[in-house]
XYZ file of C-alpha atoms in Angstrom:
632
model
C 4.999 164.000 130.546
C 1.842 166.243 128.907
C -1.216 166.502 131.106
C -4.390 168.196 130.684
C -5.943 170.123 133.483
C -9.500 171.725 132.594
C -10.676 174.844 134.048
C -14.746 175.898 133.880
C -15.276 177.477 136.748
C -14.563 181.538 137.532
C -11.575 182.843 138.520
C -11.077 182.888 142.358
C -13.855 180.186 142.577
C -13.388 177.042 144.873
C -13.312 175.056 141.764
C -10.573 177.367 139.912
C -8.722 177.360 143.104
C -8.506 173.282 143.547
C -7.707 172.619 139.503
C -4.655 175.175 139.779
C -3.460 173.676 143.122
C -3.853 170.019 141.522
C -2.344 171.756 138.458
C 0.660 172.466 140.225
C 1.504 169.766 141.980
C 1.526 167.388 138.694
C 4.197 170.407 137.589
C 6.180 170.112 141.021
C 6.440 166.326 140.130
C 7.452 166.844 136.842
C 5.004 166.814 134.736
C 3.898 169.458 131.793
C 0.454 170.767 132.655
C -1.299 172.759 130.271
C -4.256 174.765 131.679
C -7.314 174.844 129.518
C -10.893 176.046 129.866
C -13.728 173.488 128.847
C -14.524 175.341 125.814
C -11.352 174.717 124.215
C -10.390 171.864 125.773
C -11.515 169.736 122.992
C -9.430 171.463 120.089
C -6.081 171.977 121.966
C -5.836 168.118 122.845
C -6.328 167.719 118.819
C -3.726 170.179 118.501
C -1.398 168.502 121.131
C -0.501 165.217 120.093
C 1.567 164.810 123.400
C -1.243 164.945 125.947
C -1.425 161.616 127.782
C -3.904 161.974 130.312
C -5.808 164.481 131.872
C -7.793 166.023 135.474
C -10.746 168.169 135.784
C -13.135 168.416 138.966
C -17.041 167.577 138.747
C -18.260 164.637 137.150
C -20.440 166.344 134.845
C -18.701 169.618 133.901
C -15.014 167.976 133.179
C -16.596 164.437 132.522
C -19.077 165.488 129.464
C -15.994 167.152 128.201
C -13.687 164.165 128.497
C -15.919 161.970 127.036
C -15.622 163.842 123.890
C -11.992 163.673 123.809
C -11.004 160.234 124.622
C -7.830 159.778 126.684
C -7.209 158.656 130.185
C -8.663 161.299 132.853
C -8.934 161.271 136.686
C -12.307 163.179 137.891
C -12.311 164.971 141.404
C -15.682 164.968 142.394
C -17.290 167.931 144.101
C -20.199 169.270 146.288
C -21.824 170.290 143.204
C -21.534 167.364 141.643
C -23.337 165.283 144.427
C -25.648 167.967 146.042
C -26.986 169.014 142.757
C -26.134 167.652 139.755
C -26.820 164.006 140.741
C -30.020 164.665 141.594
C -31.292 165.965 137.937
C -31.655 162.339 135.737
C -30.313 163.719 132.759
C -26.955 164.925 133.710
C -26.752 161.938 136.285
C -26.708 159.515 133.381
C -23.983 161.716 132.060
C -22.158 161.829 135.136
C -22.402 158.139 135.436
C -20.996 157.461 132.018
C -18.144 159.784 132.918
C -17.023 158.345 136.089
C -17.275 154.852 134.567
C -14.705 155.836 131.822
C -12.578 156.961 134.390
C -8.875 155.992 135.254
C -9.756 157.401 138.866
C -11.829 159.485 140.900
C -11.010 161.692 144.271
C -13.447 162.708 146.839
C -12.326 165.116 149.385
C -13.651 163.545 152.682
C -14.419 160.566 154.021
C -18.505 161.465 154.022
C -18.570 162.062 150.097
C -16.394 158.820 149.422
C -19.280 157.177 150.924
C -21.922 159.342 149.092
C -20.008 158.385 146.009
C -20.065 155.013 146.116
C -23.734 154.863 147.390
C -24.261 156.756 143.577
C -22.077 154.481 141.690
C -21.063 151.372 143.220
C -20.078 149.744 140.190
C -17.023 152.381 140.202
C -16.308 152.279 144.321
C -12.706 150.685 144.166
C -11.668 153.782 141.616
C -13.057 156.088 144.934
C -9.950 157.579 146.861
C -9.737 160.238 149.336
C -7.488 162.651 149.310
C -8.119 165.172 151.696
C -7.643 168.892 150.527
C -3.657 170.647 150.916
C -3.558 174.151 152.504
C -0.822 177.091 151.821
C -1.709 180.813 153.221
C 0.071 182.732 151.427
C -1.368 186.461 153.184
C -0.745 189.593 151.438
C -0.036 193.045 152.952
C -3.598 193.965 152.303
C -6.192 195.164 155.448
C -9.537 194.374 154.967
C -10.021 197.008 157.762
C -8.208 199.814 155.817
C -10.384 199.410 153.084
C -13.663 199.236 155.045
C -12.357 202.398 157.195
C -13.194 200.330 160.277
C -10.835 200.105 163.422
C -9.800 197.503 165.497
C -12.515 197.699 167.867
C -14.482 196.573 165.107
C -16.121 192.647 164.852
C -15.608 191.553 161.193
C -17.723 188.131 160.763
C -16.197 187.474 156.874
C -18.135 185.061 154.751
C -16.067 184.349 151.849
C -18.586 182.515 149.274
C -19.299 182.906 145.744
C -22.791 184.618 145.319
C -25.166 181.786 145.300
C -28.220 180.487 146.856
C -26.026 177.410 147.809
C -24.502 179.643 149.995
C -26.904 181.165 151.579
C -25.237 184.679 151.906
C -29.280 186.192 152.554
C -29.053 183.960 155.899
C -25.983 185.693 157.002
C -27.417 189.263 156.187
C -30.192 188.702 158.129
C -28.663 186.728 161.263
C -25.763 189.497 161.367
C -28.291 192.496 160.962
C -29.813 191.437 163.838
C -26.562 190.962 165.963
C -25.285 194.468 164.864
C -28.790 195.989 166.504
C -27.120 194.359 169.626
C -23.681 195.379 169.276
C -23.029 197.769 166.806
C -19.251 196.388 166.621
C -20.547 193.010 164.565
C -20.039 193.650 161.257
C -20.665 191.203 158.072
C -18.335 191.056 155.108
C -18.874 188.850 152.123
C -16.359 188.364 149.919
C -16.833 186.169 146.345
C -17.383 186.108 142.714
C -20.954 187.234 141.770
C -22.395 184.083 139.300
C -25.230 186.131 138.170
C -26.214 189.330 137.954
C -29.802 188.937 139.123
C -29.203 186.965 142.611
C -26.506 190.094 143.116
C -28.615 192.413 142.722
C -30.915 190.436 145.377
C -28.183 190.040 147.847
C -27.385 194.123 147.344
C -31.008 194.888 148.035
C -30.700 192.974 151.321
C -27.497 194.621 152.558
C -28.874 198.026 151.639
C -27.769 200.854 153.267
C -26.629 199.491 156.392
C -23.493 200.160 158.013
C -23.623 196.004 159.239
C -23.243 194.122 155.882
C -20.830 194.941 153.466
C -20.129 192.836 149.705
C -16.714 193.991 148.904
C -16.841 191.547 145.516
C -13.776 188.771 144.915
C -10.394 188.979 146.578
C -7.159 187.973 145.062
C -6.238 184.952 146.915
C -3.460 186.251 148.698
C -5.567 189.468 149.763
C -8.278 186.790 151.011
C -5.424 185.221 153.112
C -5.010 188.720 154.876
C -8.406 189.472 155.540
C -9.148 186.195 156.866
C -6.009 186.998 159.261
C -7.501 190.188 160.334
C -11.068 189.130 160.503
C -13.087 188.170 163.946
C -14.108 184.965 162.585
C -14.777 183.241 159.025
C -18.472 182.189 158.512
C -19.728 179.428 156.241
C -23.747 179.325 155.805
C -23.858 177.511 152.875
C -26.798 174.424 152.449
C -24.640 171.442 150.816
C -20.719 172.248 150.758
C -17.601 169.697 149.967
C -14.917 170.241 152.397
C -14.680 173.633 151.615
C -11.317 174.538 151.506
C -11.650 179.011 152.986
C -12.669 177.606 156.028
C -9.090 175.051 156.109
C -7.566 178.477 154.744
C -9.117 180.533 157.826
C -7.742 178.153 160.017
C -4.304 177.935 158.872
C -3.981 181.435 159.279
C -5.629 181.472 162.851
C -8.975 182.812 162.542
C -11.827 180.731 164.581
C -14.412 179.414 162.046
C -18.097 179.318 162.648
C -19.993 176.991 160.573
C -23.459 175.267 159.842
C -24.631 171.770 160.743
C -23.752 170.029 157.231
C -21.969 167.146 155.945
C -19.408 169.093 154.004
C -18.602 171.414 157.327
C -17.952 169.208 160.169
C -15.892 166.721 158.385
C -13.506 169.794 159.131
C -14.417 171.017 161.916
C -15.769 169.287 165.447
C -17.480 172.125 167.678
C -15.922 173.034 170.664
C -12.389 171.765 169.194
C -11.409 173.683 166.625
C -14.273 175.514 165.357
C -17.870 176.310 166.438
C -21.062 174.674 164.693
C -24.475 176.007 164.340
C -27.743 174.960 163.069
C -30.293 177.495 162.793
C -30.125 181.486 163.133
C -30.560 181.388 166.939
C -27.441 178.797 166.597
C -25.605 181.484 164.744
C -26.121 184.358 166.799
C -25.899 181.918 170.067
C -22.189 180.868 168.923
C -20.732 184.315 167.437
C -21.652 185.962 171.208
C -19.596 183.268 172.913
C -16.832 183.655 170.787
C -16.657 187.767 171.430
C -17.590 187.130 174.969
C -14.611 184.165 175.505
C -11.181 185.132 175.006
C -9.720 181.976 175.932
C -12.235 180.131 173.805
C -11.328 182.304 170.689
C -7.552 181.407 171.929
C -8.677 177.705 171.715
C -9.980 177.566 168.444
C -6.875 179.415 166.861
C -4.411 177.246 168.116
C -6.332 174.005 167.749
C -7.781 174.772 163.961
C -3.919 175.774 162.861
C -2.878 172.120 164.435
C -5.492 170.413 163.071
C -4.819 171.813 159.600
C -1.536 171.181 159.391
C -1.591 167.519 160.441
C -4.095 166.584 158.351
C -3.883 168.669 155.347
C -0.627 169.682 154.291
C 0.317 170.420 150.896
C 3.358 167.319 150.881
C 0.635 164.999 151.280
C -1.883 166.002 148.831
C 1.424 166.425 146.619
C 2.230 163.247 147.062
C -1.403 161.535 146.715
C -1.778 162.944 143.085
C 1.551 162.305 142.076
C 0.814 158.833 143.438
C -2.504 158.908 141.181
C -0.604 159.836 138.174
C 1.828 157.649 138.431
C -0.607 154.681 138.861
C -2.341 156.070 135.719
C 0.500 156.175 133.369
C 1.923 152.930 134.289
C -1.534 151.309 133.532
C -0.637 153.096 129.896
C 0.011 150.170 127.333
C 3.959 149.493 127.416
C 4.370 150.898 123.763
C 3.384 154.368 124.929
C 6.993 156.101 126.044
C 6.059 157.348 129.930
C 9.094 158.358 131.889
C 9.333 157.308 135.152
C 7.648 154.231 134.418
C 8.596 150.531 135.712
C 11.771 148.853 133.763
C 12.831 145.902 133.425
C 17.646 145.919 134.667
C 19.297 142.785 134.594
C 20.322 142.538 138.142
C 22.110 139.237 140.139
C 22.063 137.615 136.644
C 18.424 137.604 136.032
C 16.089 140.381 135.279
C 14.195 141.960 137.868
C 11.656 145.092 136.942
C 12.152 148.352 138.849
C 11.173 151.496 139.267
C 12.212 154.622 141.527
C 11.001 157.731 142.689
C 12.746 161.180 143.559
C 16.334 162.756 142.451
C 19.246 159.795 142.355
C 21.077 162.795 143.872
C 19.394 161.748 147.183
C 19.769 159.329 149.694
C 18.772 155.921 148.434
C 15.569 154.212 150.182
C 15.514 150.397 148.694
C 11.965 148.935 149.747
C 12.053 145.504 149.723
C 9.148 143.440 149.857
C 6.939 140.330 151.211
C 6.247 136.342 149.907
C 4.696 136.666 146.579
C 4.386 140.539 146.754
C 5.228 142.609 144.159
C 7.071 146.361 143.884
C 2.980 147.500 144.211
C 3.104 146.079 147.787
C 4.686 149.709 148.440
C 2.037 152.229 147.261
C 3.115 154.570 145.324
C 1.871 157.333 147.583
C 4.171 156.009 150.286
C 7.069 156.018 147.943
C 5.802 159.531 146.999
C 6.075 160.930 150.332
C 9.640 159.633 151.046
C 10.770 161.357 147.668
C 9.149 164.490 149.434
C 11.546 163.918 152.151
C 14.793 164.024 149.911
C 14.972 160.811 149.446
C 15.631 158.408 146.213
C 13.169 156.073 146.710
C 14.005 152.414 144.388
C 11.229 149.714 144.621
C 11.294 146.462 142.413
C 9.524 142.703 141.519
C 10.983 140.188 143.293
C 11.580 137.278 140.900
C 8.256 135.087 140.258
C 5.973 138.983 140.569
C 5.240 141.449 138.842
C 7.292 142.181 135.638
C 10.119 139.963 136.482
C 12.029 137.058 136.160
C 9.345 133.789 136.726
C 9.952 129.801 136.976
C 7.524 127.063 136.958
C 5.313 127.127 140.003
C 6.523 125.098 143.123
C 10.224 125.068 140.874
C 11.611 127.735 142.419
C 15.463 127.544 141.381
C 16.362 130.059 144.214
C 17.335 130.254 147.616
C 16.756 132.989 150.294
C 20.107 134.136 149.698
C 19.554 134.528 146.041
C 16.997 137.372 146.997
C 19.245 138.904 149.114
C 21.547 139.374 145.937
C 18.945 140.231 143.822
C 18.442 143.539 146.065
C 21.983 144.085 146.324
C 21.902 143.748 142.418
C 19.842 146.622 142.004
C 21.966 148.688 143.309
C 23.850 147.733 141.318
C 21.866 148.090 138.276
C 20.622 151.634 138.863
C 24.716 152.888 139.676
C 23.909 153.312 143.616
C 27.199 152.066 145.766
C 24.989 152.237 149.366
C 20.963 152.474 150.474
C 19.063 152.201 153.454
C 16.976 149.436 153.067
C 13.437 148.944 154.183
C 11.844 145.564 154.536
C 9.168 144.333 155.267
C 8.171 140.653 156.229
C 10.080 138.054 153.710
C 11.879 141.392 152.684
C 12.491 142.379 156.294
C 14.265 139.155 156.155
C 16.027 139.996 152.998
C 17.142 143.011 154.324
C 19.138 141.059 157.426
C 20.747 138.648 155.228
C 21.942 141.305 152.912
C 23.665 143.432 155.325
C 24.941 140.119 156.968
C 26.490 139.681 153.644
C 27.544 142.943 152.411
C 27.207 145.391 155.243
C 29.522 148.081 153.707
C 26.055 148.213 151.127
C 23.722 149.283 153.935
C 23.243 152.795 155.351
C 20.893 152.089 157.667
C 18.105 149.070 158.200
C 14.243 149.307 159.011
C 12.862 145.663 159.613
C 8.795 145.720 159.217
C 6.701 143.304 160.659
C 9.557 140.851 159.821
C 11.423 138.019 162.111
C 14.789 137.711 162.959
C 14.312 133.825 161.695
C 15.599 130.829 164.236
C 17.770 130.154 167.057
C 20.944 128.325 166.762
C 18.849 125.761 168.282
C 15.550 125.822 166.388
C 12.092 127.686 166.977
C 11.483 129.520 169.938
C 9.210 132.215 168.770
C 5.886 132.018 168.839
C 4.461 130.879 165.635
C 1.647 132.555 163.135
C -2.014 132.468 165.161
C -3.499 129.031 164.640
C -7.267 130.960 163.589
C -5.341 133.193 160.694
C -3.386 129.719 159.497
C -7.062 128.208 159.299
C -8.563 130.941 157.849
C -5.794 131.627 155.009
C -6.322 127.584 154.392
C -9.633 127.952 154.172
C -9.131 130.762 151.180
C -10.327 129.454 147.832
C -7.839 129.029 145.329
C -8.446 131.424 142.510
C -8.333 130.501 138.533
C -5.152 132.362 138.365
C -6.660 133.444 134.589
C -9.629 135.104 135.550
C -9.429 138.402 136.896
C -12.229 138.691 139.549
C -11.440 135.341 140.850
C -7.965 136.444 141.708
C -9.017 139.714 142.768
C -10.957 138.141 145.530
C -8.586 135.852 146.111
C -6.127 138.352 147.452
C -8.119 140.662 149.363
C -9.448 137.836 150.995
C -6.077 137.181 152.106
C -5.072 140.358 153.173
C -8.045 140.946 155.118
C -7.040 138.030 157.088
C -3.470 139.771 157.719
C -5.209 143.288 159.021
C -5.312 144.939 161.736
C -7.550 147.306 162.028
C -10.438 148.803 159.673
C -9.878 147.262 156.187
C -9.668 149.016 153.332
C -11.352 147.043 150.977
C -11.463 149.167 148.409
C -7.707 150.295 148.500
C -6.838 146.518 148.333
C -8.916 145.844 145.670
C -7.836 148.521 143.452
C -4.421 147.537 143.822
C -4.820 143.573 143.552
C -6.511 144.327 140.007
C -3.044 146.043 138.988
C -1.272 142.733 140.644
C -3.435 140.919 138.500
C -3.072 142.986 135.293
C 1.411 143.455 135.569
C 1.585 139.808 136.055
C 0.341 138.803 132.778
C -0.779 135.615 133.340
C 2.548 133.989 135.944
C 0.655 135.387 138.955
C 0.451 131.456 140.234
C 4.117 131.805 140.203
C 4.786 134.367 143.196
C 3.438 131.276 145.358
C 7.283 129.608 144.973
C 8.366 132.137 147.640
C 6.773 129.717 150.485
C 8.990 126.531 149.286
C 11.982 129.140 149.909
C 15.287 127.093 151.041
C 16.115 129.626 153.894
C 19.258 128.598 154.653
C 21.154 128.480 158.049
C 19.683 130.089 161.029
C 21.322 133.534 160.424
C 19.800 135.288 164.649
C 23.417 133.969 165.747
C 25.218 136.520 163.689
C 22.808 139.672 163.827
C 25.101 140.999 166.364
C 26.874 141.826 163.460
C 25.081 143.734 162.047
C 26.677 147.326 162.672
C 23.767 149.845 160.490
C 21.517 151.733 162.203
C 18.664 149.764 162.920
C 15.116 150.321 163.596
C 12.443 148.059 163.876
C 8.425 148.781 163.070
C 6.086 146.254 164.174
C 2.235 145.859 164.577
C 0.953 145.228 168.288
C -2.003 142.631 166.245
C 0.898 141.264 163.813
C -0.829 137.175 163.796
C 2.378 136.111 161.351
C 4.915 136.920 163.727
C 3.983 137.857 167.121
C 5.345 140.686 168.436
C 7.992 138.784 170.320
C 9.767 138.200 167.172
C 10.124 142.173 166.739
C 11.487 142.249 170.699
C 13.993 139.529 169.653
C 15.138 140.995 166.671
C 15.521 144.105 168.231
C 17.076 142.507 171.051
C 19.999 140.363 168.803
C 21.073 143.581 166.904
C 23.153 146.201 168.748
C 21.739 149.561 169.004
C 18.455 148.671 167.168
C 15.690 150.673 168.180
C 12.090 149.444 168.406
C 8.514 150.855 167.689
C 5.254 149.232 167.907
C 2.338 150.095 165.938
C -1.095 149.904 167.747
C -4.029 148.371 165.980
C -1.629 147.159 163.027
C -1.340 143.592 161.866
C 1.012 142.155 159.206
C 0.956 144.997 156.737
C 1.798 148.765 155.969
C -1.566 150.217 156.588
C -2.301 153.928 154.656
C -3.016 154.935 158.779
C 0.330 154.831 159.998
C 1.983 156.564 157.304
C 1.746 160.188 159.321
C 3.965 158.922 161.677
C 6.048 155.800 159.769
C 7.498 158.412 156.944
C 8.725 160.944 159.214
C 10.491 158.378 161.267
C 12.354 156.545 158.049
C 13.441 160.428 156.979
C 14.680 160.887 160.672
C 16.366 156.887 160.753
C 17.682 157.705 157.604
C 19.431 161.547 158.021
C 22.084 160.368 160.251
C 22.745 160.035 164.020
C 21.730 163.219 164.594
C 18.195 161.997 163.126
C 18.050 159.086 164.632
C 15.438 157.292 167.517
C 16.517 156.575 170.612
C 16.755 153.047 171.402
C 13.412 153.042 173.740
C 10.163 151.419 172.700
C 7.728 154.065 172.029
C 5.092 154.688 169.505
C 6.150 156.156 166.512
């Protein structure tokens, strides 16, 4: 699939680096990505009829070009958008048109998500938060050798283009004063020059002082090497948007000292992962602390590196952008040939819609959704993360959901055991002999029934937010929370033909099942896609409520031989946590993991723990989790 990535920033600048990194992610996902400067983009697309979608940074710079081209596009909103361009009425008008036409909008942090939604509330559901990924590759370049200074020099590195918003003049004045107190302290400015006049001003301010040097733009790998040698990396900007240079500095183990602005403090926690200052005296104080306290410096290096690797990993960023474009391309008209999009197969004698992620040669994971839920219950980002763990991920629409076969509402001609046979039929249709099966809610029950019916087909089980069903003597586990059942009953039935009505209905139901902060915008985005994919048959999804579950299977769970992981939310209002304990007790050797503050849901908050746990669980006996009940 051919995509166009728009270049409009100077080489080695933050915007250019971000665009090229995103393009690299999409290329790694199998897309052919064409990098074009903005002045050539219109003619390039006209010449290349295979381009299906576009990506670029900045709602003004990329957005104006994308509006002219007319193909679907994703905009990555930058600090310049929100801090500068949005304040100009003429620019704001163009940006508004661009975000309204965009298929997706990305911001790097929660603060920029909030501000974007405040500026353009009409597109709030489009905005996703994707933290920047970091990968550093230091060269053998030596900044100290290039400057002719020894190991005793205290180098404060300011990686910033020469622009007023980066405020290099502030840094120059502050460090000159520090140098008067301690001649070891020196400032090195490394970055692109945007304006000859401003560069001249910076050079005049530097003068011939040994305290300050401007070395121009360094190659990316050389910059990483310079950061590794520096005593600290500074950021003195008056406005920012998650500056990647700070993350790179932390990744190579260099302490960071930053100005107290939202774009910096969303990345740096004072005294934990870096130091924060508000004014000249504050910068002097924090630099002196760093120079005088080796224990503090070591702690900041360690914490900064751990923070970046935990929350700004390249695999997570790559999976997130792959998911954004997976959704965008899936939403193109069905007549458009899009490799990897969902398709209808014949499984267990019926038409079911399936979609796969990853390499078919890898171990297969079959994801089985809950009652009334289509494959979209398994977010594409979650699937991409599993695929990045060398798994062949399969999601599919149950009968009466999505693009699979539908029946009249209230008249399902099938039972629970038929849905279990459907799951195995999907594997048959894809030529998969054996799979790791992950089921949530009703999907977990389907997985249990399938494992009992065809144990040789099940490599492992993961049972999420589900129940073992009734005991031999009838119901003996806690029922759903009465307050939630009452609230669900009070949710107004929608007009199934009206998009907005259906979205409100689906979001209201999901909100009642959630256990922690509810991401309403994400649920609205998914609900709108659920409506669009159902093609007017969404009411039939209610047929799952009429399913005949057949005879109780809990008495037979002891026959399951597949390694089993039970995952359950501590605050699940539909299947209280006792269901998870009963399930784990009934299946020999099952491991139980309880997710704190999680309801009847697959929350994105849990992905960083859940995805590695699933990869380990599906890796064979050496990677399996122990039986003990502990957090993931």
